[in-house]
Amino acid sequence: MPPARAAPRRCARLAAVLFDRDGTLVHDVPYNGDPDRVAPVDTARPALDRLRAAGIATGVVSNQSGIARGLLTAAQVDAVNARLDELVGPIGVWAWCPHGPDDGCSCRKPAPGLVLDAARRLGVSPDEVAVIGDIGADVGAAAAAGARSVLVPTAVTRQAEIDAAPLVARDLLHALDLLGLPDGSSSAPLRLPHP
Ligand SMILES: [Mg+2]
Ligand SMILES: [Zn+2]
């Protein structure tokens, strides 16, 4: 009989938080290409400030299929992103997918590509990353990349996606609470149980 061995509780430091954009950091305006229509949710700026104060990297991971659908240009997406960065930034890294659901790309959430790309560009390991989003595809992309996630549902989030999410928060600050993130007054290293 092999010697009994206690399963180690694998922990990873939280090094980066990646946010979905539409319906998470900003009130969703479908296929928005107009910087003037960018309206951050109330907790976007406080949550990002808290992360910056704690020395945690930030990023955005966003599906922008409006490009594949011919409803948006890349320049419009860049302009909307720049406006959001002006309102709540600076955000550390931007990663977005221009493809449609039928393109078979590796970046459109729930595929892991955007999360992996953002983690690589931030110089952190995916298991040091948490993704915060409003739908199941955000949770799925995190899981596929080996990252943690918190779902912050909106009125249009499907109940099945809420039921399936590992962590569900009422807003972005609550999501950081659930991730064990200290408030802005502390920069102590954070260690969290691995999923
Ligand atoms: Mg969303
Ligand atoms: Zn893609």
PDB file of C-alpha atoms and ligand atoms in Angstrom:
ATOM      1  CA  MET A   1       0.000   0.000   0.000  1.00  0.00           C
ATOM      2  CA  PRO A   2       1.519   3.351  -0.930  1.00  0.00           C
ATOM      3  CA  PRO A   3       2.182   5.753   1.911  1.00  0.00           C
ATOM      4  CA  ALA A   4      -0.736   8.017   2.673  1.00  0.00           C
ATOM      5  CA  ARG A   5      -0.053  11.511   1.508  1.00  0.00           C
ATOM      6  CA  ALA A   6      -2.062  14.543   2.404  1.00  0.00           C
ATOM      7  CA  ALA A   7      -3.221  16.331  -0.708  1.00  0.00           C
ATOM      8  CA  PRO A   8      -1.418  19.657  -0.780  1.00  0.00           C
ATOM      9  CA  ARG A   9      -3.714  22.605  -0.945  1.00  0.00           C
ATOM     10  CA  ARG A  10      -2.421  24.344  -4.004  1.00  0.00           C
ATOM     11  CA  CYS A  11      -2.426  28.097  -3.682  1.00  0.00           C
ATOM     12  CA  ALA A  12      -1.669  30.842  -6.087  1.00  0.00           C
ATOM     13  CA  ARG A  13      -1.106  34.477  -5.453  1.00  0.00           C
ATOM     14  CA  LEU A  14      -3.652  36.757  -7.097  1.00  0.00           C
ATOM     15  CA  ALA A  15      -1.548  38.807  -9.505  1.00  0.00           C
ATOM     16  CA  ALA A  16      -4.081  40.125 -12.016  1.00  0.00           C
ATOM     17  CA  VAL A  17      -7.800  40.688 -12.408  1.00  0.00           C
ATOM     18  CA  LEU A  18      -9.238  40.712 -15.921  1.00  0.00           C
ATOM     19  CA  PHE A  19     -12.631  42.257 -16.516  1.00  0.00           C
ATOM     20  CA  ASP A  20     -15.172  41.649 -19.210  1.00  0.00           C
ATOM     21  CA  ARG A  21     -16.104  45.010 -20.716  1.00  0.00           C
ATOM     22  CA  ASP A  22     -19.755  45.102 -21.845  1.00  0.00           C
ATOM     23  CA  GLY A  23     -22.225  44.453 -19.049  1.00  0.00           C
ATOM     24  CA  THR A  24     -19.397  44.295 -16.509  1.00  0.00           C
ATOM     25  CA  LEU A  25     -17.246  47.451 -16.519  1.00  0.00           C
ATOM     26  CA  VAL A  26     -19.727  49.413 -18.625  1.00  0.00           C
ATOM     27  CA  HIS A  27     -23.479  49.330 -19.027  1.00  0.00           C
ATOM     28  CA  ASP A  28     -24.010  47.219 -22.109  1.00  0.00           C
ATOM     29  CA  VAL A  29     -24.817  49.055 -25.326  1.00  0.00           C
ATOM     30  CA  PRO A  30     -24.896  46.293 -27.951  1.00  0.00           C
ATOM     31  CA  TYR A  31     -22.173  46.727 -30.604  1.00  0.00           C
ATOM     32  CA  ASN A  32     -21.362  50.175 -29.307  1.00  0.00           C
ATOM     33  CA  GLY A  33     -18.935  52.089 -31.503  1.00  0.00           C
ATOM     34  CA  ASP A  34     -19.577  55.501 -29.957  1.00  0.00           C
ATOM     35  CA  PRO A  35     -17.205  56.694 -27.209  1.00  0.00           C
ATOM     36  CA  ASP A  36     -19.863  59.136 -25.993  1.00  0.00           C
ATOM     37  CA  ARG A  37     -22.109  56.245 -25.034  1.00  0.00           C
ATOM     38  CA  VAL A  38     -19.545  54.656 -22.691  1.00  0.00           C
ATOM     39  CA  ALA A  39     -21.043  54.622 -19.188  1.00  0.00           C
ATOM     40  CA  PRO A  40     -19.066  52.735 -16.542  1.00  0.00           C
ATOM     41  CA  VAL A  41     -20.983  50.934 -13.799  1.00  0.00           C
ATOM     42  CA  ASP A  42     -20.801  52.636 -10.393  1.00  0.00           C
ATOM     43  CA  THR A  43     -18.289  50.199  -8.940  1.00  0.00           C
ATOM     44  CA  ALA A  44     -15.898  50.130 -11.932  1.00  0.00           C
ATOM     45  CA  ARG A  45     -13.652  52.968 -10.859  1.00  0.00           C
ATOM     46  CA  PRO A  46     -13.586  52.047  -7.130  1.00  0.00           C
ATOM     47  CA  ALA A  47     -12.804  48.417  -7.963  1.00  0.00           C
ATOM     48  CA  LEU A  48      -9.985  49.348 -10.322  1.00  0.00           C
ATOM     49  CA  ASP A  49      -8.616  51.840  -7.798  1.00  0.00           C
ATOM     50  CA  ARG A  50      -8.626  49.141  -5.141  1.00  0.00           C
ATOM     51  CA  LEU A  51      -6.695  46.788  -7.412  1.00  0.00           C
ATOM     52  CA  ARG A  52      -4.159  49.446  -8.318  1.00  0.00           C
ATOM     53  CA  ALA A  53      -3.698  50.304  -4.622  1.00  0.00           C
ATOM     54  CA  ALA A  54      -3.068  46.631  -3.872  1.00  0.00           C
ATOM     55  CA  GLY A  55      -0.516  46.323  -6.676  1.00  0.00           C
ATOM     56  CA  ILE A  56      -2.670  43.880  -8.663  1.00  0.00           C
ATOM     57  CA  ALA A  57      -2.483  44.140 -12.444  1.00  0.00           C
ATOM     58  CA  THR A  58      -5.654  44.868 -14.391  1.00  0.00           C
ATOM     59  CA  GLY A  59      -6.931  44.061 -17.846  1.00  0.00           C
ATOM     60  CA  VAL A  60      -9.972  43.814 -20.064  1.00  0.00           C
ATOM     61  CA  VAL A  61     -10.944  40.720 -22.053  1.00  0.00           C
ATOM     62  CA  SER A  62     -13.770  41.455 -24.466  1.00  0.00           C
ATOM     63  CA  ASN A  63     -15.634  39.735 -27.280  1.00  0.00           C
ATOM     64  CA  GLN A  64     -16.294  42.239 -30.072  1.00  0.00           C
ATOM     65  CA  SER A  65     -18.102  40.194 -32.689  1.00  0.00           C
ATOM     66  CA  GLY A  66     -19.627  43.407 -34.037  1.00  0.00           C
ATOM     67  CA  ILE A  67     -16.495  43.546 -36.184  1.00  0.00           C
ATOM     68  CA  ALA A  68     -17.116  40.143 -37.753  1.00  0.00           C
ATOM     69  CA  ARG A  69     -20.776  41.095 -38.197  1.00  0.00           C
ATOM     70  CA  GLY A  70     -19.825  44.276 -40.051  1.00  0.00           C
ATOM     71  CA  LEU A  71     -21.418  46.489 -37.392  1.00  0.00           C
ATOM     72  CA  LEU A  72     -18.209  47.934 -35.962  1.00  0.00           C
ATOM     73  CA  THR A  73     -14.716  48.830 -37.069  1.00  0.00           C
ATOM     74  CA  ALA A  74     -11.566  48.092 -35.115  1.00  0.00           C
ATOM     75  CA  ALA A  75     -11.020  51.838 -34.872  1.00  0.00           C
ATOM     76  CA  GLN A  76     -14.407  52.236 -33.185  1.00  0.00           C
ATOM     77  CA  VAL A  77     -13.581  49.499 -30.678  1.00  0.00           C
ATOM     78  CA  ASP A  78     -10.269  51.224 -29.972  1.00  0.00           C
ATOM     79  CA  ALA A  79     -12.071  54.559 -29.502  1.00  0.00           C
ATOM     80  CA  VAL A  80     -14.584  53.050 -27.068  1.00  0.00           C
ATOM     81  CA  ASN A  81     -11.760  51.340 -25.174  1.00  0.00           C
ATOM     82  CA  ALA A  82      -9.793  54.574 -25.012  1.00  0.00           C
ATOM     83  CA  ARG A  83     -12.827  56.387 -23.597  1.00  0.00           C
ATOM     84  CA  LEU A  84     -13.265  53.722 -20.935  1.00  0.00           C
ATOM     85  CA  ASP A  85      -9.575  53.942 -20.076  1.00  0.00           C
ATOM     86  CA  GLU A  86     -10.005  57.697 -19.713  1.00  0.00           C
ATOM     87  CA  LEU A  87     -12.965  57.217 -17.350  1.00  0.00           C
ATOM     88  CA  VAL A  88     -11.678  54.373 -15.153  1.00  0.00           C
ATOM     89  CA  GLY A  89      -8.088  53.762 -16.215  1.00  0.00           C
ATOM     90  CA  PRO A  90      -5.317  53.250 -16.598  1.00  0.00           C
ATOM     91  CA  ILE A  91      -6.074  49.621 -17.368  1.00  0.00           C
ATOM     92  CA  GLY A  92      -3.015  47.414 -17.723  1.00  0.00           C
ATOM     93  CA  VAL A  93      -3.834  45.365 -20.783  1.00  0.00           C
ATOM     94  CA  TRP A  94      -6.584  45.213 -23.396  1.00  0.00           C
ATOM     95  CA  ALA A  95      -7.397  41.988 -25.189  1.00  0.00           C
ATOM     96  CA  TRP A  96     -10.356  41.662 -27.496  1.00  0.00           C
ATOM     97  CA  CYS A  97     -11.658  39.253 -30.085  1.00  0.00           C
ATOM     98  CA  PRO A  98     -12.973  40.583 -33.420  1.00  0.00           C
ATOM     99  CA  HIS A  99     -14.353  37.224 -34.575  1.00  0.00           C
ATOM    100  CA  GLY A 100     -17.867  35.856 -34.792  1.00  0.00           C
ATOM    101  CA  PRO A 101     -19.285  32.753 -33.120  1.00  0.00           C
ATOM    102  CA  ASP A 102     -18.793  30.645 -36.258  1.00  0.00           C
ATOM    103  CA  ASP A 103     -15.211  31.661 -36.993  1.00  0.00           C
ATOM    104  CA  GLY A 104     -13.717  28.928 -34.816  1.00  0.00           C
ATOM    105  CA  CYS A 105     -11.102  31.246 -33.328  1.00  0.00           C
ATOM    106  CA  SER A 106      -9.281  30.486 -30.102  1.00  0.00           C
ATOM    107  CA  CYS A 107      -9.907  33.908 -28.576  1.00  0.00           C
ATOM    108  CA  ARG A 108     -13.667  34.381 -28.455  1.00  0.00           C
ATOM    109  CA  LYS A 109     -14.847  33.635 -24.916  1.00  0.00           C
ATOM    110  CA  PRO A 110     -15.522  30.953 -23.649  1.00  0.00           C
ATOM    111  CA  ALA A 111     -12.292  29.961 -25.418  1.00  0.00           C
ATOM    112  CA  PRO A 112      -9.256  30.766 -23.267  1.00  0.00           C
ATOM    113  CA  GLY A 113      -7.273  32.831 -25.797  1.00  0.00           C
ATOM    114  CA  LEU A 114      -7.980  36.329 -24.487  1.00  0.00           C
ATOM    115  CA  VAL A 115      -7.260  35.351 -20.875  1.00  0.00           C
ATOM    116  CA  LEU A 116      -4.049  33.563 -21.841  1.00  0.00           C
ATOM    117  CA  ASP A 117      -2.932  36.465 -24.021  1.00  0.00           C
ATOM    118  CA  ALA A 118      -3.627  39.041 -21.299  1.00  0.00           C
ATOM    119  CA  ALA A 119      -1.835  36.936 -18.679  1.00  0.00           C
ATOM    120  CA  ARG A 120       1.184  36.520 -20.942  1.00  0.00           C
ATOM    121  CA  ARG A 121       1.361  40.237 -21.683  1.00  0.00           C
ATOM    122  CA  LEU A 122       1.110  41.017 -17.961  1.00  0.00           C
ATOM    123  CA  GLY A 123       3.837  38.484 -17.185  1.00  0.00           C
ATOM    124  CA  VAL A 124       1.679  36.428 -14.829  1.00  0.00           C
ATOM    125  CA  SER A 125       0.626  32.805 -14.765  1.00  0.00           C
ATOM    126  CA  PRO A 126      -3.037  32.036 -15.595  1.00  0.00           C
ATOM    127  CA  ASP A 127      -3.500  30.495 -12.145  1.00  0.00           C
ATOM    128  CA  GLU A 128      -2.645  33.888 -10.656  1.00  0.00           C
ATOM    129  CA  VAL A 129      -5.498  35.479 -12.639  1.00  0.00           C
ATOM    130  CA  ALA A 130      -9.148  36.063 -11.804  1.00  0.00           C
ATOM    131  CA  VAL A 131     -11.720  36.968 -14.453  1.00  0.00           C
ATOM    132  CA  ILE A 132     -14.801  39.008 -13.555  1.00  0.00           C
ATOM    133  CA  GLY A 133     -17.696  38.961 -16.017  1.00  0.00           C
ATOM    134  CA  ASP A 134     -21.435  38.978 -16.391  1.00  0.00           C
ATOM    135  CA  ILE A 135     -22.152  35.815 -18.388  1.00  0.00           C
ATOM    136  CA  GLY A 136     -21.214  32.156 -18.524  1.00  0.00           C
ATOM    137  CA  ALA A 137     -18.749  32.697 -21.380  1.00  0.00           C
ATOM    138  CA  ASP A 138     -16.591  34.781 -19.033  1.00  0.00           C
ATOM    139  CA  VAL A 139     -16.616  32.043 -16.415  1.00  0.00           C
ATOM    140  CA  GLY A 140     -15.923  29.455 -19.122  1.00  0.00           C
ATOM    141  CA  ALA A 141     -12.967  31.351 -20.551  1.00  0.00           C
ATOM    142  CA  ALA A 142     -11.447  31.646 -17.084  1.00  0.00           C
ATOM    143  CA  ALA A 143     -11.889  27.937 -16.417  1.00  0.00           C
ATOM    144  CA  ALA A 144     -10.473  26.990 -19.815  1.00  0.00           C
ATOM    145  CA  ALA A 145      -7.400  29.124 -19.120  1.00  0.00           C
ATOM    146  CA  GLY A 146      -6.903  27.770 -15.602  1.00  0.00           C
ATOM    147  CA  ALA A 147      -7.922  31.048 -13.979  1.00  0.00           C
ATOM    148  CA  ARG A 148     -10.467  31.806 -11.279  1.00  0.00           C
ATOM    149  CA  SER A 149     -13.654  33.741 -11.950  1.00  0.00           C
ATOM    150  CA  VAL A 150     -16.456  35.681 -10.355  1.00  0.00           C
ATOM    151  CA  LEU A 151     -19.791  36.213 -12.073  1.00  0.00           C
ATOM    152  CA  VAL A 152     -21.482  39.573 -11.524  1.00  0.00           C
ATOM    153  CA  PRO A 153     -24.894  38.984 -13.079  1.00  0.00           C
ATOM    154  CA  THR A 154     -27.029  41.652 -14.684  1.00  0.00           C
ATOM    155  CA  ALA A 155     -30.757  41.515 -15.307  1.00  0.00           C
ATOM    156  CA  VAL A 156     -30.113  39.628 -18.547  1.00  0.00           C
ATOM    157  CA  THR A 157     -27.737  36.972 -17.196  1.00  0.00           C
ATOM    158  CA  ARG A 158     -29.286  33.520 -17.568  1.00  0.00           C
ATOM    159  CA  GLN A 159     -30.191  31.760 -14.326  1.00  0.00           C
ATOM    160  CA  ALA A 160     -28.408  28.577 -15.443  1.00  0.00           C
ATOM    161  CA  GLU A 161     -25.191  30.574 -15.798  1.00  0.00           C
ATOM    162  CA  ILE A 162     -25.637  32.026 -12.316  1.00  0.00           C
ATOM    163  CA  ASP A 163     -26.255  28.561 -10.883  1.00  0.00           C
ATOM    164  CA  ALA A 164     -23.140  27.195 -12.580  1.00  0.00           C
ATOM    165  CA  ALA A 165     -20.741  29.974 -11.554  1.00  0.00           C
ATOM    166  CA  PRO A 166     -18.224  29.173  -8.818  1.00  0.00           C
ATOM    167  CA  LEU A 167     -18.586  32.629  -7.274  1.00  0.00           C
ATOM    168  CA  VAL A 168     -21.395  35.149  -7.747  1.00  0.00           C
ATOM    169  CA  ALA A 169     -21.168  38.766  -6.613  1.00  0.00           C
ATOM    170  CA  ARG A 170     -23.642  41.627  -6.556  1.00  0.00           C
ATOM    171  CA  ASP A 171     -21.168  44.194  -7.901  1.00  0.00           C
ATOM    172  CA  LEU A 172     -17.498  44.605  -8.743  1.00  0.00           C
ATOM    173  CA  LEU A 173     -16.417  45.550  -5.219  1.00  0.00           C
ATOM    174  CA  HIS A 174     -18.217  42.528  -3.832  1.00  0.00           C
ATOM    175  CA  ALA A 175     -16.424  40.431  -6.454  1.00  0.00           C
ATOM    176  CA  LEU A 176     -13.096  41.651  -5.113  1.00  0.00           C
ATOM    177  CA  ASP A 177     -14.270  40.797  -1.589  1.00  0.00           C
ATOM    178  CA  LEU A 178     -15.024  37.252  -2.744  1.00  0.00           C
ATOM    179  CA  LEU A 179     -11.537  37.011  -4.217  1.00  0.00           C
ATOM    180  CA  GLY A 180     -10.145  37.910  -0.804  1.00  0.00           C
ATOM    181  CA  LEU A 181      -8.682  41.140  -2.043  1.00  0.00           C
ATOM    182  CA  PRO A 182      -7.660  43.453   0.757  1.00  0.00           C
ATOM    183  CA  ASP A 183      -8.996  46.971   0.620  1.00  0.00           C
ATOM    184  CA  GLY A 184      -6.784  49.748  -0.692  1.00  0.00           C
ATOM    185  CA  SER A 185      -5.094  50.316   2.660  1.00  0.00           C
ATOM    186  CA  SER A 186      -3.229  47.009   2.494  1.00  0.00           C
ATOM    187  CA  SER A 187      -0.697  45.794  -0.004  1.00  0.00           C
ATOM    188  CA  ALA A 188       0.059  42.551   1.822  1.00  0.00           C
ATOM    189  CA  PRO A 189       0.681  39.594  -0.485  1.00  0.00           C
ATOM    190  CA  LEU A 190      -2.473  37.652  -1.022  1.00  0.00           C
ATOM    191  CA  ARG A 191      -2.706  33.895  -1.180  1.00  0.00           C
ATOM    192  CA  LEU A 192      -5.904  32.208  -2.181  1.00  0.00           C
ATOM    193  CA  PRO A 193      -7.030  28.613  -2.371  1.00  0.00           C
ATOM    194  CA  HIS A 194      -6.771  27.273  -5.870  1.00  0.00           C
ATOM    195  CA  PRO A 195     -10.076  26.130  -7.372  1.00  0.00           C
TER     196      PRO A 195
HETATM  197 MG    MG B   1     -20.400  40.955 -20.915  1.00  0.00          MG
HETATM  198 ZN    ZN B   2     -11.398  35.514 -31.745  1.00  0.00          ZN
END
